[in-house]
Every structure is written in C-alpha cells, then in structure tokens.
Amino acid sequence: MAYLKIPKGWEIPEREATSEAAFLNRRKFLAAMGIGAIGATAILPHPLAAADALYPAKRNPAYKLDRPITDEQFATRYNNFYEFTEQKEGVWKLVDDFKPEPWTIDVSGLVRKPQKLDLDKVLRQIPLEERLYRHRCVEAWSMAVPWTGFPFKALIDLVEPKSEAKYVRLVTFFRPSQAPGQRTLLHYPWPYYEGLTMAEAMNELTFLVTGMYGHAVPKQNGAPIRLVVPWKYGFKSIKSIVAIEFTSEQPRTFWNDAVPSEYHFLANVNPKVPHPRWSQATERVIDTGKIRPTLMYNGYGSYVASLYEKT
Ligand SMILES: Nc1nc2c(c(=O)[nH]1)N[C@H]1C(S)=C(S)[C@@H](COP(=O)(O)O)O[C@H]1N2
Ligand SMILES: [Mo]
C-alpha cells in the first residue's frame, strides 16, 4: 500500500496557517523591530516604539497597597473583555486582529472645547505616573495592579466642561471584524458604554490608564486607553475608550441595560450589599487563590465616601 504523507499542522508553511492579515502584521512588527529580511518590507517607524519610551513612568508613592502586587501573568491572562469572549482565560488569545493605533477619542457634549483627541498627542502633553491600585470585580475576584496613566481630571480640564455638565459618558470601540465577541455575543447592546457623575470623574483616584507593569497596556487589558475607578466594581472601568460625552442627564450603562436587576450605575464596592446571586463579603485573589475580606469602597473610603454622604 502506498505510503501517503499527510502534512501535520506544524508542517504547514506559516503563510498558510495564519490569516493573511495576521501574517502581514507580524512582518510589519518584525520589520519595525529591525528583524526580518532587509528590503523585503519597508522599515517604517513603529508608533509603539515611541509609546514604549513613556514606560516605566515614575511611581506616585501616595497610592499604597495593603497586599502584594498581582503576578503580571495572571493580570494579563485572566480578563473580562466581552468584545472578545466571555471566557476570562481566553481573551488574550483572541486580540491579534484588534488594532489600537492610531487612536482618537471623540470628546463632545457640554464642553467649551469639543474635539477629537489624538492619543499620541495627549501622551506628549499630559505626564504619566504609576499608581498601585486594588481592583475588585463584581464577580468576587480581585487583583492589585501597577497601572500607568494620568488623572481623568487632566483630560477633562483640556476640554473645559460647562456648568450644565453633570455626568460623563464613555464608549468603547465597535469593531466586529476585530473583536469576535461583537460578532457572536449578539444579545449584548454593543458598543460597551459606561458613565460617572462629574464629581466621580474629577476625583483624584479616577485614572485613565495607558500602561501597566511598566509598559504599554496590553490589548486584553484595554489598549490603548481605559478607565480605572478603583472604588467601584470592575465593570465601571471601561476599556479601549473611543468617545467621551459630557451630559446633563445620567447616562445609561451597558451592564444595567443588559441585566438591570444585577448591575447599577453607582456600583460602589460594598461588602454588605450582596449581588442577587452571591455574597460580596469576600473576594478571591486571582494569582494566589487567597480569600480576603472585601473592604468598603475597596479601601478607598477616605477619598470618596464624602461623595455619597446624604446632606
Ligand atoms: N469595553 C469593556 N470594558 C470592560 C469590560 C468589558 O467587557 N468590555 N469588562 C469590565 C470588567 S467586568 C472588569 S472586572 C474589568 C477587567 O479588567 P482587566 O481585564 O484589565 O482585569 O474591565 C471592565 N471593562
Ligand atoms: Mo468585572
């Protein structure tokens, strides 16, 4: 009987095994790194090279942790980013087609200077700093992350909100061709949207993040720019922001529209108020598996409790 050689997966030339877009993108990346055949691909200055010069940024010692920093391998491979998949362990494997550069943020609504901000220019204008923050997901897991970014207030000051602005609404990209969850999870009201009161947005803790662990934020964690609001459940910390709108009315939010009985606008971390389906009294630390008591306002009450005191 004739011996027929069936090529195994690993014998297929890379060009056939990878999608064309991914292949070309990899070549561009290798070229930018100075790797790969000279002359085969034009060597273009890669925007990421400039971005990498921003990291690591100087740590702001004011923001201290009561626990160890989470192992980077866990923080970058256990994600909630439904635009890609609902499987937390799978997000990082599905982000290859997502192109976070160039990037603009459309700032509109009740501001004196509405504008389309070019992220590269913003990063040359506003200095970056590193902060250690706790992060508590509504699903009762937590981590502690060295984020790099700048206060949301610094961006708000650029656009000069009018006095009628009472809330800010933030929106994630809508790119089904780059994000498989936006093609398959059709029951969600894409694109993702979130909101804060102006007082919350202006609070010193409210941070726009472009980096983590001393380098640019990876795609699975919300490249190229995401919000971090550490006293609220993680779903308020919207990723990959393309638009910011200043409004007089409280904006709707993605999770409140998806499951109104379970996720609310305020979403402050509170160990005494259980989720309808589980307790919020404790949390599982993602890298060690340790169970810790959850802190009121995630331990940030001295910064934010006054925002919620009834007068
Ligand atoms: N656009 C968008 N932003 C998002 C999410 C999402 O699915 N899409 N998930 C949220 C949730 S539930 C959490 S806990 C954090 C997770 O951030 P991390 O993956 O960097 O830990 O992102 C938040 N921001
Ligand atoms: Mo979350």
Short mmCIF file of C-alpha atoms and ligand atoms in Angstrom, two decimals:
data_model
loop_
_atom_site.label_atom_id
_atom_site.label_comp_id
_atom_site.label_asym_id
_atom_site.label_seq_id
_atom_site.Cartn_x
_atom_site.Cartn_y
_atom_site.Cartn_z
CA MET A 1 0.00 0.00 0.00
CA ALA A 2 1.30 3.43 -0.97
CA TYR A 3 2.53 5.49 1.93
CA LEU A 4 0.79 8.85 1.71
CA LYS A 5 2.35 11.61 3.71
CA ILE A 6 -0.32 13.75 5.32
CA PRO A 7 1.11 17.12 6.37
CA LYS A 8 0.68 17.73 10.08
CA GLY A 9 -0.48 21.12 11.32
CA TRP A 10 3.05 22.13 12.23
CA GLU A 11 4.33 21.33 8.73
CA ILE A 12 2.03 23.84 7.01
CA PRO A 13 4.01 26.92 5.97
CA GLU A 14 3.35 29.79 8.32
CA ARG A 15 1.84 31.82 5.49
CA GLU A 16 -0.94 29.24 5.02
CA ALA A 17 -1.51 28.54 8.68
CA THR A 18 -2.00 32.18 9.72
CA SER A 19 -4.61 34.54 8.33
CA GLU A 20 -3.22 36.95 5.74
CA ALA A 21 -3.83 39.97 7.94
CA ALA A 22 -2.07 38.41 10.91
CA PHE A 23 0.86 37.34 8.70
CA LEU A 24 1.33 40.80 7.20
CA ASN A 25 1.00 42.42 10.59
CA ARG A 26 3.66 40.12 12.04
CA ARG A 27 6.01 41.05 9.20
CA LYS A 28 5.40 44.73 9.86
CA PHE A 29 6.15 44.16 13.54
CA LEU A 30 9.36 42.22 12.82
CA ALA A 31 10.44 44.92 10.40
CA ALA A 32 9.86 47.61 12.99
CA MET A 33 11.93 45.60 15.44
CA GLY A 34 14.74 45.52 12.89
CA ILE A 35 14.28 41.76 12.50
CA GLY A 36 13.45 40.07 9.18
CA ALA A 37 14.86 40.46 5.70
CA ILE A 38 16.11 43.97 4.96
CA GLY A 39 14.45 45.29 1.83
CA ALA A 40 11.65 42.74 1.88
CA THR A 41 9.41 45.09 3.81
CA ALA A 42 9.69 48.85 4.12
CA ILE A 43 11.06 49.67 7.57
CA LEU A 44 8.65 52.22 8.96
CA PRO A 45 8.96 53.90 12.32
CA HIS A 46 6.58 52.00 14.54
CA PRO A 47 4.30 54.14 16.74
CA LEU A 48 4.67 51.63 19.57
CA ALA A 49 8.41 52.32 19.70
CA ALA A 50 7.65 55.91 20.68
CA ALA A 51 4.98 54.79 23.15
CA ASP A 52 7.42 52.45 24.86
CA ALA A 53 9.68 55.39 25.70
CA LEU A 54 6.90 56.52 28.09
CA TYR A 55 7.34 53.47 30.32
CA PRO A 56 8.12 52.83 33.05
CA ALA A 57 6.76 56.08 34.48
CA LYS A 58 7.66 57.33 37.93
CA ARG A 59 5.59 55.73 40.69
CA ASN A 60 3.41 58.09 42.72
CA PRO A 61 4.09 56.95 46.31
CA ALA A 62 0.76 58.33 47.57
CA TYR A 63 -1.14 55.23 46.42
CA LYS A 64 -0.10 52.31 48.61
CA LEU A 65 -1.28 48.72 48.73
CA ASP A 66 -2.17 46.56 51.74
CA ARG A 67 -1.36 43.40 49.73
CA PRO A 68 1.18 42.13 47.18
CA ILE A 69 1.04 43.21 43.53
CA THR A 70 -0.66 40.51 41.43
CA ASP A 71 1.60 38.37 39.26
CA GLU A 72 1.59 40.01 35.80
CA GLN A 73 0.94 36.67 34.09
CA PHE A 74 -2.40 36.47 35.90
CA ALA A 75 -3.39 40.10 35.47
CA THR A 76 -2.84 39.88 31.70
CA ARG A 77 -4.29 36.41 31.08
CA TYR A 78 -7.45 36.49 33.19
CA ASN A 79 -9.60 39.27 31.79
CA ASN A 80 -13.12 40.47 31.41
CA PHE A 81 -13.41 41.92 27.90
CA TYR A 82 -16.61 40.60 26.34
CA GLU A 83 -15.82 42.24 23.00
CA PHE A 84 -13.51 39.25 22.51
CA THR A 85 -15.01 36.41 24.58
CA GLU A 86 -16.82 35.71 27.83
CA GLN A 87 -14.04 33.24 28.75
CA LYS A 88 -11.66 35.11 31.04
CA GLU A 89 -8.72 32.80 30.32
CA GLY A 90 -9.22 33.20 26.55
CA VAL A 91 -9.27 36.95 25.94
CA TRP A 92 -5.51 37.35 25.47
CA LYS A 93 -5.53 34.68 22.73
CA LEU A 94 -8.20 36.49 20.67
CA VAL A 95 -6.85 40.04 20.46
CA ASP A 96 -4.48 39.67 17.49
CA ASP A 97 -6.80 41.35 14.96
CA PHE A 98 -7.55 44.34 17.21
CA LYS A 99 -5.65 47.46 16.06
CA PRO A 100 -5.30 50.00 18.88
CA GLU A 101 -3.32 52.51 16.83
CA PRO A 102 -3.65 55.14 15.60
CA TRP A 103 -6.29 56.07 18.19
CA THR A 104 -8.54 59.08 18.64
CA ILE A 105 -11.05 59.92 21.36
CA ASP A 106 -14.06 61.97 20.36
CA VAL A 107 -14.88 64.40 23.17
CA SER A 108 -18.29 66.03 22.82
CA GLY A 109 -21.35 67.33 24.62
CA LEU A 110 -21.47 70.07 27.25
CA VAL A 111 -17.89 71.34 26.89
CA ARG A 112 -16.43 74.59 25.61
CA LYS A 113 -13.79 72.82 23.53
CA PRO A 114 -15.26 69.71 21.91
CA GLN A 115 -12.52 67.94 19.99
CA LYS A 116 -11.16 64.76 18.52
CA LEU A 117 -8.12 63.98 20.66
CA ASP A 118 -5.21 62.15 19.06
CA LEU A 119 -3.92 59.82 21.78
CA ASP A 120 -0.25 60.18 20.74
CA LYS A 121 -0.55 63.95 21.14
CA VAL A 122 -2.31 63.66 24.51
CA LEU A 123 0.52 61.45 25.74
CA ARG A 124 3.05 64.13 24.79
CA GLN A 125 1.01 66.76 26.66
CA ILE A 126 -0.02 65.06 29.91
CA PRO A 127 2.68 63.48 32.12
CA LEU A 128 2.25 59.82 33.09
CA GLU A 129 2.63 58.34 36.56
CA GLU A 130 2.41 54.86 38.03
CA ARG A 131 -0.09 54.03 40.79
CA LEU A 132 -0.69 50.82 42.72
CA TYR A 133 -4.43 50.16 42.94
CA ARG A 134 -6.66 47.35 44.15
CA HIS A 135 -9.15 46.10 41.54
CA ARG A 136 -12.34 44.34 42.64
CA CYS A 137 -14.59 42.66 40.06
CA VAL A 138 -18.32 42.33 40.82
CA GLU A 139 -17.78 38.57 40.35
CA ALA A 140 -15.88 38.49 43.68
CA TRP A 141 -12.32 38.18 42.42
CA SER A 142 -9.61 40.78 42.85
CA MET A 143 -6.10 41.79 41.95
CA ALA A 144 -3.63 44.59 42.71
CA VAL A 145 -2.05 46.30 39.72
CA PRO A 146 0.65 48.86 38.95
CA TRP A 147 -1.24 51.00 36.43
CA THR A 148 0.37 53.81 34.44
CA GLY A 149 -1.72 56.74 33.32
CA PHE A 150 -2.95 60.18 34.25
CA PRO A 151 -5.91 61.55 36.24
CA PHE A 152 -9.12 61.76 34.20
CA LYS A 153 -9.31 65.35 35.50
CA ALA A 154 -6.28 66.31 33.40
CA LEU A 155 -8.17 65.37 30.21
CA ILE A 156 -11.39 66.99 31.43
CA ASP A 157 -9.51 70.25 32.01
CA LEU A 158 -8.40 70.24 28.34
CA VAL A 159 -11.99 70.40 27.08
CA GLU A 160 -13.45 72.81 29.68
CA PRO A 161 -16.85 71.40 30.72
CA LYS A 162 -19.76 73.82 31.01
CA SER A 163 -21.55 74.17 34.34
CA GLU A 164 -24.55 72.22 32.92
CA ALA A 165 -22.34 69.11 32.58
CA LYS A 166 -23.35 66.79 35.42
CA TYR A 167 -22.26 63.40 34.05
CA VAL A 168 -19.75 61.91 31.71
CA ARG A 169 -20.47 59.02 29.34
CA LEU A 170 -17.67 56.84 27.95
CA VAL A 171 -17.86 54.44 24.99
CA THR A 172 -15.69 51.53 23.78
CA PHE A 173 -14.94 50.78 20.10
CA PHE A 174 -17.40 48.91 17.87
CA ARG A 175 -15.29 46.77 15.52
CA PRO A 176 -16.88 43.36 14.91
CA SER A 177 -14.20 42.49 12.34
CA GLN A 178 -11.50 42.87 15.01
CA ALA A 179 -13.40 41.62 18.06
CA PRO A 180 -15.03 38.17 17.82
CA GLY A 181 -17.37 38.74 20.80
CA GLN A 182 -19.02 41.60 18.91
CA ARG A 183 -19.78 39.13 16.08
CA THR A 184 -21.06 36.27 18.24
CA LEU A 185 -22.47 37.67 21.53
CA LEU A 186 -25.31 39.44 19.75
CA HIS A 187 -27.60 39.75 22.76
CA TYR A 188 -25.35 42.46 24.26
CA PRO A 189 -26.02 46.14 23.48
CA TRP A 190 -22.65 46.90 21.77
CA PRO A 191 -20.65 49.03 21.92
CA TYR A 192 -19.86 48.93 25.68
CA TYR A 193 -20.74 52.19 27.45
CA GLU A 194 -20.31 53.45 31.00
CA GLY A 195 -20.76 56.63 32.97
CA LEU A 196 -19.77 58.60 36.05
CA THR A 197 -21.00 61.72 37.78
CA MET A 198 -18.79 64.75 37.21
CA ALA A 199 -17.69 64.62 40.86
CA GLU A 200 -16.64 60.97 40.42
CA ALA A 201 -14.86 61.72 37.17
CA MET A 202 -12.95 64.62 38.76
CA ASN A 203 -11.95 62.62 41.87
CA GLU A 204 -8.19 62.27 42.18
CA LEU A 205 -8.42 58.44 42.12
CA THR A 206 -10.16 58.31 38.73
CA PHE A 207 -7.37 57.31 36.37
CA LEU A 208 -7.04 56.97 32.61
CA VAL A 209 -4.68 54.07 32.05
CA THR A 210 -2.34 53.60 29.09
CA GLY A 211 0.17 51.27 30.75
CA MET A 212 0.57 48.52 33.35
CA TYR A 213 3.56 46.70 34.89
CA GLY A 214 5.89 49.31 33.42
CA HIS A 215 4.85 49.05 29.76
CA ALA A 216 2.01 49.96 27.41
CA VAL A 217 -1.26 48.35 28.46
CA PRO A 218 -1.82 45.09 26.54
CA LYS A 219 -4.82 44.78 24.25
CA GLN A 220 -6.61 42.34 26.57
CA ASN A 221 -6.45 44.88 29.41
CA GLY A 222 -7.93 47.73 27.35
CA ALA A 223 -5.31 49.16 24.99
CA PRO A 224 -4.61 51.85 24.17
CA ILE A 225 -6.54 53.70 26.90
CA ARG A 226 -9.01 52.56 29.56
CA LEU A 227 -10.54 53.92 32.71
CA VAL A 228 -9.73 52.69 36.23
CA VAL A 229 -12.15 53.61 39.03
CA PRO A 230 -10.78 51.57 41.94
CA TRP A 231 -13.59 52.11 44.49
CA LYS A 232 -16.21 50.74 42.08
CA TYR A 233 -16.76 47.23 40.75
CA GLY A 234 -14.52 46.49 37.78
CA PHE A 235 -17.23 46.81 35.13
CA LYS A 236 -17.20 50.60 35.59
CA SER A 237 -13.54 50.62 34.43
CA ILE A 238 -14.37 50.74 30.72
CA LYS A 239 -11.67 49.63 28.26
CA SER A 240 -10.44 50.91 24.88
CA ILE A 241 -12.29 54.24 25.02
CA VAL A 242 -13.20 55.95 21.72
CA ALA A 243 -15.67 58.57 22.91
CA ILE A 244 -16.35 60.72 25.96
CA GLU A 245 -19.52 62.80 26.18
CA PHE A 246 -20.49 65.35 28.84
CA THR A 247 -24.22 65.29 29.63
CA SER A 248 -26.81 66.85 31.94
CA GLU A 249 -28.71 63.55 32.39
CA GLN A 250 -27.41 60.34 33.96
CA PRO A 251 -26.21 58.16 31.09
CA ARG A 252 -27.33 54.57 30.62
CA THR A 253 -24.75 51.85 31.18
CA PHE A 254 -24.07 48.62 29.25
CA TRP A 255 -24.44 46.27 32.21
CA ASN A 256 -27.52 47.99 33.57
CA ASP A 257 -29.19 47.70 30.16
CA ALA A 258 -28.08 44.05 29.82
CA VAL A 259 -29.13 42.89 33.33
CA PRO A 260 -30.95 45.74 35.15
CA SER A 261 -31.62 43.72 38.30
CA GLU A 262 -27.94 42.97 38.92
CA TYR A 263 -25.76 45.93 37.81
CA HIS A 264 -26.35 49.54 38.70
CA PHE A 265 -24.99 52.95 37.77
CA LEU A 266 -23.28 53.58 41.11
CA ALA A 267 -21.68 50.12 41.62
CA ASN A 268 -19.54 51.14 44.59
CA VAL A 269 -17.71 48.20 46.18
CA ASN A 270 -19.69 47.30 49.30
CA PRO A 271 -19.17 44.05 51.22
CA LYS A 272 -22.55 44.47 52.98
CA VAL A 273 -24.67 44.52 49.84
CA PRO A 274 -24.73 41.08 48.22
CA HIS A 275 -25.11 40.57 44.48
CA PRO A 276 -28.51 38.89 43.84
CA ARG A 277 -26.65 35.63 43.17
CA TRP A 278 -23.64 35.73 45.54
CA SER A 279 -22.13 37.42 48.59
CA GLN A 280 -19.81 40.40 48.18
CA ALA A 281 -18.30 39.98 51.67
CA THR A 282 -15.12 38.33 50.43
CA GLU A 283 -13.04 38.11 47.28
CA ARG A 284 -10.67 35.58 45.67
CA VAL A 285 -7.22 36.94 44.81
CA ILE A 286 -6.59 35.68 41.26
CA ASP A 287 -2.92 34.67 41.46
CA THR A 288 -2.72 33.17 44.97
CA GLY A 289 -6.33 31.95 45.31
CA LYS A 290 -6.38 33.53 48.77
CA ILE A 291 -9.79 34.64 50.11
CA ARG A 292 -9.74 38.15 51.59
CA PRO A 293 -12.48 40.23 53.21
CA THR A 294 -13.78 42.86 50.80
CA LEU A 295 -13.31 46.44 52.00
CA MET A 296 -15.96 49.16 51.88
CA TYR A 297 -15.26 51.31 48.78
CA ASN A 298 -12.50 48.74 48.13
CA GLY A 299 -10.48 50.52 50.82
CA TYR A 300 -10.78 53.98 49.23
CA GLY A 301 -13.38 55.50 51.58
CA SER A 302 -11.09 58.33 52.67
CA TYR A 303 -11.05 59.57 49.06
CA VAL A 304 -14.66 59.01 48.08
CA ALA A 305 -17.06 58.38 50.99
CA SER A 306 -17.93 62.10 51.13
CA LEU A 307 -19.26 61.90 47.56
CA TYR A 308 -22.08 59.65 48.78
CA GLU A 309 -22.95 61.17 52.15
CA LYS A 310 -26.54 62.41 52.28
CA THR A 311 -26.73 66.11 53.13
N1 LIG B 1 -15.16 47.54 26.95
C1 LIG B 1 -15.15 46.76 28.04
N2 LIG B 1 -14.65 47.23 29.17
C2 LIG B 1 -14.62 46.45 30.28
C3 LIG B 1 -15.15 45.13 30.25
C4 LIG B 1 -15.67 44.65 29.01
O1 LIG B 1 -16.14 43.51 28.89
N3 LIG B 1 -15.63 45.49 27.93
N4 LIG B 1 -15.17 44.37 31.41
C5 LIG B 1 -15.11 45.10 32.69
C6 LIG B 1 -14.92 44.23 33.85
S1 LIG B 1 -16.28 43.34 34.35
C7 LIG B 1 -13.76 44.20 34.56
S2 LIG B 1 -13.63 43.31 36.01
C8 LIG B 1 -12.56 44.89 34.05
C9 LIG B 1 -11.45 43.86 33.88
O2 LIG B 1 -10.25 44.49 33.54
P1 LIG B 1 -8.93 43.60 33.35
O3 LIG B 1 -9.24 42.55 32.32
O4 LIG B 1 -7.88 44.55 32.92
O5 LIG B 1 -8.67 42.96 34.67
O6 LIG B 1 -12.76 45.55 32.80
C10 LIG B 1 -14.03 46.17 32.67
N5 LIG B 1 -14.07 46.94 31.44
MO MO B 2 -15.80 42.74 36.47
#
